[in-house]
Short mmCIF file of C-alpha atoms in Angstrom, two decimals:
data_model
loop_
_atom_site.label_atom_id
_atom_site.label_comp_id
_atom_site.label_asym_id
_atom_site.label_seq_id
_atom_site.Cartn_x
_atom_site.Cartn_y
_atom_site.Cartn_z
CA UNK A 19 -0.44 -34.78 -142.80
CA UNK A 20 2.13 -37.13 -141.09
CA UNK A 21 0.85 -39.91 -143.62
CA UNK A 22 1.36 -37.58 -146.60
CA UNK A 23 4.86 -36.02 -145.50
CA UNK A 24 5.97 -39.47 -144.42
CA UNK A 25 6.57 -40.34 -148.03
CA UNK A 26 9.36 -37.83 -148.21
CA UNK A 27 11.54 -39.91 -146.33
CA UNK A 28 11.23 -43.34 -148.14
CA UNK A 29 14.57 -44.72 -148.20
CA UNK A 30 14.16 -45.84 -151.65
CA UNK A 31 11.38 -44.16 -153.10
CA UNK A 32 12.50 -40.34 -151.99
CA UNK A 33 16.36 -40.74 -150.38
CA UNK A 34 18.08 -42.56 -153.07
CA UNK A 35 16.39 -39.76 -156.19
CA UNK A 36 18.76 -37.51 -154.51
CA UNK A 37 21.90 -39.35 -153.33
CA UNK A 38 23.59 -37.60 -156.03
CA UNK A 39 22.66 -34.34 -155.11
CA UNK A 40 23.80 -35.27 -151.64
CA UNK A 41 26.81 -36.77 -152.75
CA UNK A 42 27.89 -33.46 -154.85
CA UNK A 43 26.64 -31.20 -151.98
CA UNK A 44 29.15 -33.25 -149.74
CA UNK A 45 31.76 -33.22 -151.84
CA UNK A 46 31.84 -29.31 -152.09
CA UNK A 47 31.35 -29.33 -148.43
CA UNK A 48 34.90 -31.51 -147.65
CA UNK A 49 36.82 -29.09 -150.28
CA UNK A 50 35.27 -26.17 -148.00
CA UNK A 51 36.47 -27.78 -144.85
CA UNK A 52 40.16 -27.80 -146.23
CA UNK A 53 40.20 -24.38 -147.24
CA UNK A 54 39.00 -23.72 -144.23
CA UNK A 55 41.89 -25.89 -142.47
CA UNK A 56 44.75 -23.96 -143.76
CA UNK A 57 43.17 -20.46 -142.89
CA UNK A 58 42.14 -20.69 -139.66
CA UNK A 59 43.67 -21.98 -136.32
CA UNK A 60 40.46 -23.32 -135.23
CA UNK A 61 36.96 -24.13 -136.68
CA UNK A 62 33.96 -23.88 -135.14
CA UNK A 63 32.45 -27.44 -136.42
CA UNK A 64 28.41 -26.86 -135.04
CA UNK A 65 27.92 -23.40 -137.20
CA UNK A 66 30.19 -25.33 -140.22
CA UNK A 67 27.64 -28.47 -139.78
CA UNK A 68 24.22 -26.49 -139.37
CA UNK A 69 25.56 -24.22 -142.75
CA UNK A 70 25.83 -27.80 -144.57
CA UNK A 71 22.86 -29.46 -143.25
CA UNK A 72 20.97 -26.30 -144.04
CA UNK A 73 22.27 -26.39 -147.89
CA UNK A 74 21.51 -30.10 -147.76
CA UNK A 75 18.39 -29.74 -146.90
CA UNK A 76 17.26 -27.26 -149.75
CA UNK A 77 19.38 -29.03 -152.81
CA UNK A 78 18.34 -32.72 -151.59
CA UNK A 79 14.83 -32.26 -150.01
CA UNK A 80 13.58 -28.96 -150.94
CA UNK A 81 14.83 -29.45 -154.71
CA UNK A 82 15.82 -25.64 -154.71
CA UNK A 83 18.94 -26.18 -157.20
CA UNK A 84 18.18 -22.79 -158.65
CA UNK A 85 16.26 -20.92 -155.48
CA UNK A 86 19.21 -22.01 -152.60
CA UNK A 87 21.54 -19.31 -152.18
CA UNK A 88 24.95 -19.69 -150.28
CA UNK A 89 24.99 -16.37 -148.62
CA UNK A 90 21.52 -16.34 -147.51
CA UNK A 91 22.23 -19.71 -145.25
CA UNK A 92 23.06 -17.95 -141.96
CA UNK A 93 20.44 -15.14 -142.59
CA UNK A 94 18.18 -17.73 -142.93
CA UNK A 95 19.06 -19.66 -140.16
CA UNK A 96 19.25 -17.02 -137.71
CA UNK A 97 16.04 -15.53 -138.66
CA UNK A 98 14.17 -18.74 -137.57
CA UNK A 99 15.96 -18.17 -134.32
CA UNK A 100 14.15 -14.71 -134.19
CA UNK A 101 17.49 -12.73 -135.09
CA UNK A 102 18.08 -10.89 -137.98
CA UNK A 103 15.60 -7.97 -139.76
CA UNK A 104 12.05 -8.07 -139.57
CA UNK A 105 10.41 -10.04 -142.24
CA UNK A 106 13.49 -12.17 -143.48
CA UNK A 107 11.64 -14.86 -142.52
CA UNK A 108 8.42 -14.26 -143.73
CA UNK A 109 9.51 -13.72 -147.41
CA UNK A 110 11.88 -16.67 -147.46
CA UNK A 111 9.12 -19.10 -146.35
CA UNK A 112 6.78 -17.41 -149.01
CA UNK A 113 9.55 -17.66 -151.36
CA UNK A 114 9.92 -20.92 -150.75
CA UNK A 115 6.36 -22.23 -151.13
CA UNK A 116 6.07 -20.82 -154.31
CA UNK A 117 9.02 -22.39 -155.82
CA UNK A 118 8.13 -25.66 -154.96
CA UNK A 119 4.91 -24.95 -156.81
CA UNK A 120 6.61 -23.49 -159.40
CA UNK A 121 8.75 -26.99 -159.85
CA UNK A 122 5.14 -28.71 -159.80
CA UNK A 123 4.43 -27.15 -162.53
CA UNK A 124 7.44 -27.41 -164.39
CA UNK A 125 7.44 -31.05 -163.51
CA UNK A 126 3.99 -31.82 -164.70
CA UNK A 127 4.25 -29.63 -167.96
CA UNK A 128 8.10 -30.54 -170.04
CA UNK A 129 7.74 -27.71 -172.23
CA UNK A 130 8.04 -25.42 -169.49
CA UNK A 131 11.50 -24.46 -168.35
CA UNK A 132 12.99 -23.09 -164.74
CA UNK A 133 14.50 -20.23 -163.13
CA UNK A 134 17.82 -20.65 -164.89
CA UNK A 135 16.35 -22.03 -168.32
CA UNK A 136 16.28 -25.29 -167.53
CA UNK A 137 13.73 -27.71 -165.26
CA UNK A 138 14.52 -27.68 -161.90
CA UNK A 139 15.02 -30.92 -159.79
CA UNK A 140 12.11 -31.85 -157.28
CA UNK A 141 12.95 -32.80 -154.16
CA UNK A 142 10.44 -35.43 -152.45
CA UNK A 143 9.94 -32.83 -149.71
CA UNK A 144 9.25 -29.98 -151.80
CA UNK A 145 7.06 -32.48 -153.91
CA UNK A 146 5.10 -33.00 -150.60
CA UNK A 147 4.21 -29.64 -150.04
CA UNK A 148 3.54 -28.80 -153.40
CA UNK A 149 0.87 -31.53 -153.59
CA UNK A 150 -0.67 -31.32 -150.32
CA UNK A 151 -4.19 -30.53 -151.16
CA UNK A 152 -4.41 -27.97 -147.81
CA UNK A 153 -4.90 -24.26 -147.86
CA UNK A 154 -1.84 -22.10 -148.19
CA UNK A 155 -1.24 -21.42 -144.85
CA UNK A 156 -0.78 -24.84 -143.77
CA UNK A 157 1.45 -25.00 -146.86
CA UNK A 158 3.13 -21.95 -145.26
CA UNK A 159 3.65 -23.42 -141.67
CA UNK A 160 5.01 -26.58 -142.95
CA UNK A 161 7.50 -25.22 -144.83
CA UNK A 162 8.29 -23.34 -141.57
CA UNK A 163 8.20 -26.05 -139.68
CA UNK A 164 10.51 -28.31 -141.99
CA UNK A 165 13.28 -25.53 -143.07
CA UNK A 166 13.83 -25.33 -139.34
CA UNK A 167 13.59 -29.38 -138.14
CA UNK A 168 14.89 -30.35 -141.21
CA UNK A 169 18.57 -28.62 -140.91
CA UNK A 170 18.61 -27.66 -136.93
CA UNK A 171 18.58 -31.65 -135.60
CA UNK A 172 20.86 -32.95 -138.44
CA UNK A 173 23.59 -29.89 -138.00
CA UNK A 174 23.51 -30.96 -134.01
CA UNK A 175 23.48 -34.29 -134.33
CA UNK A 176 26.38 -33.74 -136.66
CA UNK A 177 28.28 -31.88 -133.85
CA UNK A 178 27.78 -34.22 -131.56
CA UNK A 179 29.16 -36.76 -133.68
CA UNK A 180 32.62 -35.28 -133.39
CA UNK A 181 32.34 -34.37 -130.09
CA UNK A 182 31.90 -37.71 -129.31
CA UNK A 183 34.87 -39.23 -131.83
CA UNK A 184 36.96 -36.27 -130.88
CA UNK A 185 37.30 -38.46 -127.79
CA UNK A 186 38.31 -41.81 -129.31
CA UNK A 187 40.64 -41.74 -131.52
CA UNK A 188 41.16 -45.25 -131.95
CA UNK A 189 37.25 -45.26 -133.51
CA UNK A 190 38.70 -42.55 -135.60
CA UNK A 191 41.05 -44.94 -136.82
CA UNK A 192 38.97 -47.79 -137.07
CA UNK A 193 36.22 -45.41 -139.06
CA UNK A 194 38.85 -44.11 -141.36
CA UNK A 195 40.24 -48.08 -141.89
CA UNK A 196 36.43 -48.63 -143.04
CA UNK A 197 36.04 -46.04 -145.80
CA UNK A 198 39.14 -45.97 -146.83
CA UNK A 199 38.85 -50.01 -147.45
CA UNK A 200 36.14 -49.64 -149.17
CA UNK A 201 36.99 -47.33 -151.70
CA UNK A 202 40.47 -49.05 -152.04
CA UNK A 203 38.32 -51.77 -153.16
CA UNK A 204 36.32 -49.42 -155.62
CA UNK A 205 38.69 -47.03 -156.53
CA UNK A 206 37.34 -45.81 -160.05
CA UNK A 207 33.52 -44.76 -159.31
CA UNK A 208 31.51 -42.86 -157.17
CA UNK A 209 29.52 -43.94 -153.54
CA UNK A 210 26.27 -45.01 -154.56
CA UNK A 211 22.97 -45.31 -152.04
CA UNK A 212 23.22 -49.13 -152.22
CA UNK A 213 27.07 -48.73 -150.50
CA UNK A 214 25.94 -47.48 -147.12
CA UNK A 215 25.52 -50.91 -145.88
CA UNK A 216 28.98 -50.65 -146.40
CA UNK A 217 30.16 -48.90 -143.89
CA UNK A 218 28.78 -50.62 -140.35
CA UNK A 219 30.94 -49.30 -138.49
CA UNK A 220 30.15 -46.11 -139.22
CA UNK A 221 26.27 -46.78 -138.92
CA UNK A 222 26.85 -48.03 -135.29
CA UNK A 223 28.71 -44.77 -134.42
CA UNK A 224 25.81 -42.33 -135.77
CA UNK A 225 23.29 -44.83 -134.05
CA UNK A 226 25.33 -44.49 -130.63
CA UNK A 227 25.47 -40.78 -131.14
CA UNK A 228 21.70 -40.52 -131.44
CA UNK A 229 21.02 -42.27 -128.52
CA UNK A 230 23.28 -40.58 -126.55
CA UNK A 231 22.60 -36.84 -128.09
CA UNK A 232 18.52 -37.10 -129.39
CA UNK A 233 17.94 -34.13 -130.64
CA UNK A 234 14.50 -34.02 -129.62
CA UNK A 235 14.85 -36.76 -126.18
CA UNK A 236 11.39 -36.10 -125.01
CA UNK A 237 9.21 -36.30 -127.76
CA UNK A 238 7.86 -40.03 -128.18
CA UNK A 239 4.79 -39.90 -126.35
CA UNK A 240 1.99 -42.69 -126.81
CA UNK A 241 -1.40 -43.32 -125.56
CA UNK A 242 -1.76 -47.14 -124.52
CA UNK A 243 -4.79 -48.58 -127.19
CA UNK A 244 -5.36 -51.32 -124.77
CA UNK A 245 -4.28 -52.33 -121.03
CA UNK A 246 -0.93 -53.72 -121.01
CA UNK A 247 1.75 -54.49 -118.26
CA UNK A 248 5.09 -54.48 -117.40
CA UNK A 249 7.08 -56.12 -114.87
CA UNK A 250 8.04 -54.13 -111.92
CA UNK A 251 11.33 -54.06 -109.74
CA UNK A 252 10.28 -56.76 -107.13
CA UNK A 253 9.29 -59.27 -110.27
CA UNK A 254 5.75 -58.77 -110.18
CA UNK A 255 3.38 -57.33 -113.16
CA UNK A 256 1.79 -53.80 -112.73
CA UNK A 257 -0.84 -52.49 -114.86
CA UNK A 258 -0.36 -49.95 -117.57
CA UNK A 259 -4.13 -49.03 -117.78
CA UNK A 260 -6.01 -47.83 -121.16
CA UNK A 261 -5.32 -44.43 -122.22
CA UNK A 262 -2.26 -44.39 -119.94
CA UNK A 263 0.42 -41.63 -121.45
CA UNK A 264 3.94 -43.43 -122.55
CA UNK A 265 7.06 -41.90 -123.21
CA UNK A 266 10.23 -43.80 -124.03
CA UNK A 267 13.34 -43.18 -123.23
CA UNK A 268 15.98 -42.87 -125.68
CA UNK A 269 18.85 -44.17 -123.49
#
């Protein structure tokens, strides 16, 4: 399963088909955020960011241009906390499944036509469900699974993010001196995938903030193939035995 779903997440094979979804999505999003500004004194940033990462999430990866619904993002989200009504979940996960099947379909026949009259757009993780040749509830849990990972990490990682440049705001300034070089420099068209590398500031600051906020800090384990070693503190080499359990430490 991790070899099919990995294909999902090819920068150029699956990412880039729907930088302009993303690119829309975040453009809507920074209009939101300044409506926002002039209403309210404060904003709270983590439930703004998991809201976005959520809609994100089902427009880029899910492909659900027609199925994503603005008001049900919070229901959603707080029924996979285990809030909300009983069965919220349940249907949306059901609902879900089906619709990327449905986009198969529409996908692999042009005559057919989508919710709204038109064919949808597939997302490469809604593709990988939809193809998984597994029974449907495997198809079930891993659209559990990802609606939940795939928003939840991003949204925190996002709030950590400002936590952290919240703190500095000379790399505020030096961020802001990046982008807005850059699109002083390319002032009549839109960001394209192939202008990330771009922006290395920028990269360095998310990279920081994952290493010093993982989302999930204790979860690369490894079982040593072979016997191995590794210096200890008085210089000499100890042996890391086969089958010894691994787990490395993000910071």
């Amino acid at each position: 399963q991790r070899d099919h779903y990995v294909q999902a997440f090819l920068p150029n094979a699956s990412l880039k088909k729907v930088f302009d979804v993303t690119k829309e999505r975040a453009k809507f999003c920074t209009k939101k955020l300044n409506c926002l500004v002039k209403k309210h004194d404060y904003i709270d940033m983590a439930e703004f960011l998991l809201h976005e990462a959520n809609a994100q999430l089902n427009l880029g990866m899910f492909g659900n241009t027609s199925f994503y619904n603005e008001s049900n993002n919070k229901i959603i989200r707080s029924a996979l906390k285990g809030k909300g009504k009983s069965g919220v979940l349940k249907h949306y996960i059901e609902t879900l499944v089906n619709h990327v099947e449905f986009n198969k379909h529409t996908l692999s026949n042009p005559s057919s036509v989508g919710v709204n009259g038109d064919l949808n757009i597939q997302g490469p993780l809604g593709k990988a469900i939809a193809e998984q040749d597994v029974d449907s509830l495997t198809k079930w849990g891993n659209g559990l699974i990802f609606s939940f990972a795939g928003h939840d990490t991003t949204g925190n990682t996002m709030s950590f993010f400002c936590l952290e440049m919240a703190k500095r705001q000379d790399y505020q300034s030096r961020l802001r001196d990046e982008i807005d070089s850059f699109f002083s420099k390319n002032p009549m068209r839109d960001l394209m995938y192939e202008d990330l590398k771009e922006f290395p500031f920028l990269t360095r600051c998310w990279t920081e903030t994952l290493r010093l906020w993982p989302a999930v800090p204790n979860g690369t384990y490894r079982e040593l193939q072979y016997d191995d070693y590794i210096i200890g503190s008085n210089g000499e080499e100890v042996c890391l035995p086969k089958g010894t359990y691994v787990q490395i430490s993000n910071w």
